[in-house]
Amino acid sequence: MQHQYQDLITIFNQTFYQEYNTKLELGGDEPIYLPADDQVGHHRIIFARGFYASGLHEIAHWCVAGPERRLLEDFGYWYQPDGRTQEVQCEFEKVEIRPQAYEWILSVSAGFPFTVSCDNLSGDFEPDRVAFMRKVHNEVLTILSEGIPKRVLALSQALKQFYQTPELTRDQFVVRESKLGKTLTMIIEYEEKLLETIDSRIQDASEDELFAGGYLRGHISLSAAACEEEGVVDLNEFKTRIQASIDQAKSELSPADRIIVNDLWTELQAAI
């Protein structure tokens, strides 16, 4: 299943523009929410670099924000940039639980792989990604039990209709960790390094590299999820499955784009 950011823009705008005067728009390096002003008559959710995951993440924050916050730039939220201390990271994760739960629901609705974001690549400690994902998972289960909020539900239904995905169930949301439940498997650790390396290149990436990075993210996460589900722990098997996934989807790409994607995949493997 191919996920194009243009489709996400269309689905969101068709679902919300008329009622909420809000549009999803493609941006540059950094995402931002901008309320309507004298120059632009509608509110704008601007996501980074054409990444489908970034679009879903920024939409999730919009779904959290109430009417008053949606009149403020970036909803008036506090944000501490990458490089946070452990104490500040804990505060960051507290306010990220609800939006990332919404993002997970929307990702499953679109058939798109979800990975929690601790967003602290330059920090002086390693965040506990599994512990954070458990918190997000608990929030998802609470939302499913109590009822999905109006805007999240509307977009979830629109995504399911577009991508022809099944109705949401609790079984679709799984915390990915080792079978012992204590440490990440080598597969997940390698997946995280791949995704972090892709993200670290965003600022200086060319348009071709940005496209290839966004395209590879989906194949990497889907392959990791399949390995985790099947109990595969061999790193070479994981790499083989990523390559097979790329090869199986080659009809989605032009010959030139296939070269770009495969070249980036080769570079990523050499860099880690």
Coordinates of C-alpha atoms in Angstrom, one line a residue:
M1 CA 0.0 0.0 0.0
Q2 CA 1.5 3.3 -1.1
H3 CA 1.0 6.4 1.1
Q4 CA 1.4 9.8 -0.7
Y5 CA 1.3 13.0 1.3
Q6 CA -0.8 14.5 -1.4
D7 CA -3.6 12.0 -0.6
L8 CA -3.4 12.9 3.1
I9 CA -3.7 16.6 2.2
T10 CA -6.8 15.9 0.1
I11 CA -8.5 13.7 2.6
F12 CA -7.9 16.1 5.5
N13 CA -9.0 19.2 3.6
Q14 CA -12.2 17.5 2.2
T15 CA -13.0 16.3 5.8
F16 CA -12.4 19.5 7.7
Y17 CA -12.0 22.7 5.6
Q18 CA -15.6 23.6 5.4
E19 CA -16.5 23.1 9.1
Y20 CA -13.2 24.2 10.7
N21 CA -11.7 26.6 8.1
T22 CA -8.4 24.6 8.4
K23 CA -6.1 23.1 5.7
L24 CA -3.2 20.7 5.8
E25 CA -0.3 22.1 3.8
L26 CA 3.2 21.0 2.8
G27 CA 6.0 22.8 4.6
G28 CA 9.8 22.8 4.8
D29 CA 12.2 21.7 7.6
E30 CA 10.0 22.4 10.6
P31 CA 6.3 21.9 11.1
I32 CA 4.1 24.7 12.5
Y33 CA 0.4 25.5 13.1
L34 CA -0.6 29.0 11.9
P35 CA -4.1 30.5 12.6
A36 CA -5.8 32.6 10.1
D37 CA -4.6 36.2 9.8
D38 CA -4.9 39.3 7.5
Q39 CA -2.8 37.6 4.8
V40 CA -4.3 34.1 4.9
G41 CA -8.0 33.6 5.6
H42 CA -7.8 30.0 6.8
H43 CA -5.9 28.1 9.6
R44 CA -2.9 26.0 8.4
I45 CA -1.4 22.8 9.7
I46 CA 2.0 22.9 8.0
F47 CA 3.9 19.6 8.1
A48 CA 7.6 18.9 7.4
R49 CA 9.1 18.0 4.0
G50 CA 6.3 15.9 2.6
F51 CA 6.7 13.1 5.2
Y52 CA 3.4 11.3 5.6
A53 CA 4.2 10.5 9.3
S54 CA 4.8 14.2 9.9
G55 CA 1.4 15.0 8.5
L56 CA -0.3 12.5 10.8
H57 CA 1.6 13.8 13.8
E58 CA 0.7 17.4 13.2
I59 CA -2.9 16.5 12.6
A60 CA -3.0 14.7 15.9
H61 CA -1.8 17.8 17.7
W62 CA -4.6 19.8 16.0
C63 CA -7.1 17.1 17.1
V64 CA -5.9 17.7 20.7
A65 CA -6.2 21.5 20.6
G66 CA -9.5 23.1 21.7
P67 CA -11.2 26.1 20.0
E68 CA -9.2 28.7 21.9
R69 CA -5.8 27.0 21.3
R70 CA -6.6 26.8 17.6
L71 CA -6.5 30.6 17.5
L72 CA -2.8 30.6 18.6
E73 CA 0.4 29.9 16.7
D74 CA 1.5 26.3 17.4
F75 CA -1.6 26.2 19.7
G76 CA 0.3 28.2 22.3
Y77 CA 2.1 25.0 23.4
W78 CA 5.5 24.9 25.1
Y79 CA 8.1 23.0 23.1
Q80 CA 11.6 22.2 24.1
P81 CA 13.9 21.4 21.1
D82 CA 16.0 18.3 20.6
G83 CA 18.8 17.9 23.2
R84 CA 16.6 17.7 26.3
T85 CA 17.7 16.6 29.8
Q86 CA 16.1 13.5 31.3
E87 CA 13.8 15.7 33.5
V88 CA 12.7 17.9 30.6
Q89 CA 12.2 14.8 28.4
C90 CA 9.8 13.3 31.0
E91 CA 7.7 16.5 30.8
F92 CA 7.8 16.4 27.0
E93 CA 6.5 12.8 27.0
K94 CA 3.7 13.6 29.3
V95 CA 2.2 16.1 26.8
E96 CA 2.9 13.8 23.9
I97 CA 0.9 10.8 25.1
R98 CA -2.5 12.0 23.9
P99 CA -1.4 13.3 20.5
Q100 CA 0.7 10.2 19.8
A101 CA -2.3 8.0 20.8
Y102 CA -4.4 9.9 18.2
E103 CA -1.6 9.5 15.7
W104 CA -1.5 5.8 16.3
I105 CA -5.2 5.5 15.7
L106 CA -5.0 7.5 12.5
S107 CA -2.0 5.5 11.3
V108 CA -3.8 2.2 11.8
S109 CA -6.8 3.7 10.0
A110 CA -4.6 4.5 7.0
G111 CA -2.7 1.2 7.1
F112 CA 0.5 3.1 7.8
P113 CA 3.2 1.9 10.2
F114 CA 3.4 3.8 13.5
T115 CA 6.4 4.4 15.7
V116 CA 6.4 6.5 18.8
S117 CA 8.6 9.6 18.7
C118 CA 10.8 10.5 21.7
D119 CA 12.3 13.3 19.5
N120 CA 15.5 13.6 21.4
L121 CA 18.4 12.5 19.2
S122 CA 20.9 14.9 20.7
G123 CA 20.0 14.4 24.3
D124 CA 22.6 13.3 26.9
F125 CA 20.7 10.1 27.7
E126 CA 18.7 7.3 26.0
P127 CA 14.9 7.7 26.4
D128 CA 13.0 4.5 27.3
R129 CA 11.1 4.1 24.1
V130 CA 9.2 1.0 25.2
A131 CA 8.0 2.5 28.4
F132 CA 6.8 5.6 26.5
M133 CA 5.0 3.4 24.0
R134 CA 3.3 1.5 26.8
K135 CA 1.9 4.8 28.0
V136 CA 0.7 5.7 24.5
H137 CA -0.8 2.2 24.1
N138 CA -2.7 2.5 27.4
E139 CA -4.1 5.9 26.2
V140 CA -5.2 4.3 22.9
L141 CA -7.1 1.6 24.7
T142 CA -8.7 4.1 26.9
I143 CA -9.8 6.2 23.9
L144 CA -11.2 3.1 22.1
S145 CA -13.2 2.2 25.3
E146 CA -14.5 5.6 26.0
G147 CA -15.2 6.6 22.4
I148 CA -12.9 8.3 19.7
P149 CA -13.3 12.1 19.7
K150 CA -15.2 13.7 16.9
R151 CA -12.4 15.0 14.7
V152 CA -10.2 11.9 15.2
L153 CA -13.2 9.7 14.3
A154 CA -14.1 11.7 11.3
L155 CA -10.6 11.5 9.8
S156 CA -10.2 7.8 10.9
Q157 CA -13.4 7.0 8.9
A158 CA -12.2 9.0 5.9
L159 CA -8.8 7.3 5.9
K160 CA -10.4 3.8 6.3
Q161 CA -12.7 4.5 3.3
F162 CA -9.8 5.8 1.1
Y163 CA -7.4 3.0 2.0
Q164 CA -10.0 0.3 2.4
T165 CA -8.7 -0.8 5.8
P166 CA -10.8 -2.8 8.4
E167 CA -12.6 -1.4 11.4
L168 CA -10.4 -0.6 14.4
T169 CA -10.0 -3.2 17.1
R170 CA -7.8 -3.3 20.2
D171 CA -5.8 -6.2 18.7
Q172 CA -4.4 -3.9 16.0
F173 CA -2.5 -1.9 18.6
V174 CA 0.5 -3.8 20.0
V175 CA 3.5 -2.6 22.0
R176 CA 6.5 -3.9 20.2
E177 CA 9.2 -5.2 22.6
S178 CA 11.2 -8.4 23.1
K179 CA 9.3 -11.5 24.2
L180 CA 10.8 -11.1 27.7
G181 CA 9.3 -7.6 27.9
K182 CA 12.5 -6.0 29.2
T183 CA 14.7 -4.9 26.3
L184 CA 14.3 -4.0 22.7
T185 CA 15.2 -6.7 20.2
M186 CA 18.0 -6.2 17.8
I187 CA 15.5 -5.8 15.0
I188 CA 13.7 -2.8 16.7
E189 CA 17.0 -1.2 17.7
Y190 CA 18.3 -1.4 14.1
E191 CA 14.9 -0.1 12.8
E192 CA 15.2 2.9 15.2
K193 CA 18.8 3.6 14.0
L194 CA 17.7 3.5 10.4
L195 CA 14.8 5.9 11.0
E196 CA 17.0 8.2 13.1
T197 CA 19.6 8.3 10.4
I198 CA 16.9 9.2 7.8
D199 CA 15.6 12.0 10.0
S200 CA 19.1 13.3 10.7
R201 CA 19.6 14.0 7.0
I202 CA 16.4 16.0 6.5
Q203 CA 17.9 19.4 6.8
D204 CA 20.6 19.0 4.1
A205 CA 18.7 16.5 2.0
S206 CA 17.8 17.0 -1.7
E207 CA 14.3 16.6 -3.0
D208 CA 15.2 13.1 -4.3
E209 CA 16.7 12.1 -0.9
L210 CA 13.6 13.4 1.0
F211 CA 11.4 11.3 -1.3
A212 CA 13.5 8.2 -0.9
G213 CA 13.7 8.7 2.9
G214 CA 9.9 9.0 3.3
Y215 CA 9.4 6.0 1.0
L216 CA 11.9 3.8 2.8
R217 CA 10.4 4.6 6.3
G218 CA 7.3 2.7 5.4
H219 CA 9.1 -0.4 4.1
I220 CA 11.4 -0.4 7.1
S221 CA 8.7 -0.2 9.7
L222 CA 6.4 -2.7 8.0
S223 CA 9.3 -5.2 7.7
A224 CA 10.2 -4.7 11.4
A225 CA 6.6 -5.2 12.4
A226 CA 6.4 -8.5 10.4
C227 CA 9.6 -9.7 12.0
E228 CA 8.4 -8.9 15.5
E229 CA 5.1 -10.7 14.9
E230 CA 6.8 -13.8 13.6
G231 CA 9.6 -13.8 16.2
V232 CA 12.4 -13.2 13.7
V233 CA 15.5 -11.9 15.5
D234 CA 18.1 -12.3 12.8
L235 CA 19.4 -8.9 11.6
N236 CA 20.3 -10.2 8.1
E237 CA 16.8 -11.6 7.7
F238 CA 15.4 -8.2 8.6
K239 CA 17.5 -6.5 6.0
T240 CA 16.5 -9.2 3.4
R241 CA 12.9 -8.5 4.1
I242 CA 13.3 -4.8 3.7
Q243 CA 14.9 -5.3 0.3
A244 CA 12.2 -7.8 -0.7
S245 CA 9.5 -5.3 0.3
I246 CA 11.2 -2.6 -1.8
D247 CA 11.5 -5.1 -4.8
Q248 CA 7.8 -6.2 -4.5
A249 CA 6.7 -2.6 -4.7
K250 CA 8.9 -1.6 -7.6
S251 CA 5.9 -1.1 -9.9
E252 CA 5.0 1.9 -7.8
L253 CA 8.1 3.7 -8.8
S254 CA 9.7 4.9 -12.0
P255 CA 13.0 3.4 -13.0
A256 CA 14.8 6.6 -11.9
D257 CA 13.1 6.6 -8.5
R258 CA 13.9 2.9 -7.9
I259 CA 17.6 3.7 -8.3
I260 CA 17.3 6.6 -5.8
V261 CA 15.5 4.5 -3.2
N262 CA 18.0 1.5 -3.6
D263 CA 21.0 3.9 -3.5
L264 CA 19.7 5.4 -0.2
W265 CA 19.0 1.9 1.2
T266 CA 22.6 0.9 0.4
E267 CA 23.9 4.1 2.1
L268 CA 21.9 3.5 5.2
Q269 CA 23.2 0.0 5.6
A270 CA 26.8 1.2 5.2
A271 CA 26.3 4.0 7.7
I272 CA 25.0 1.8 10.6

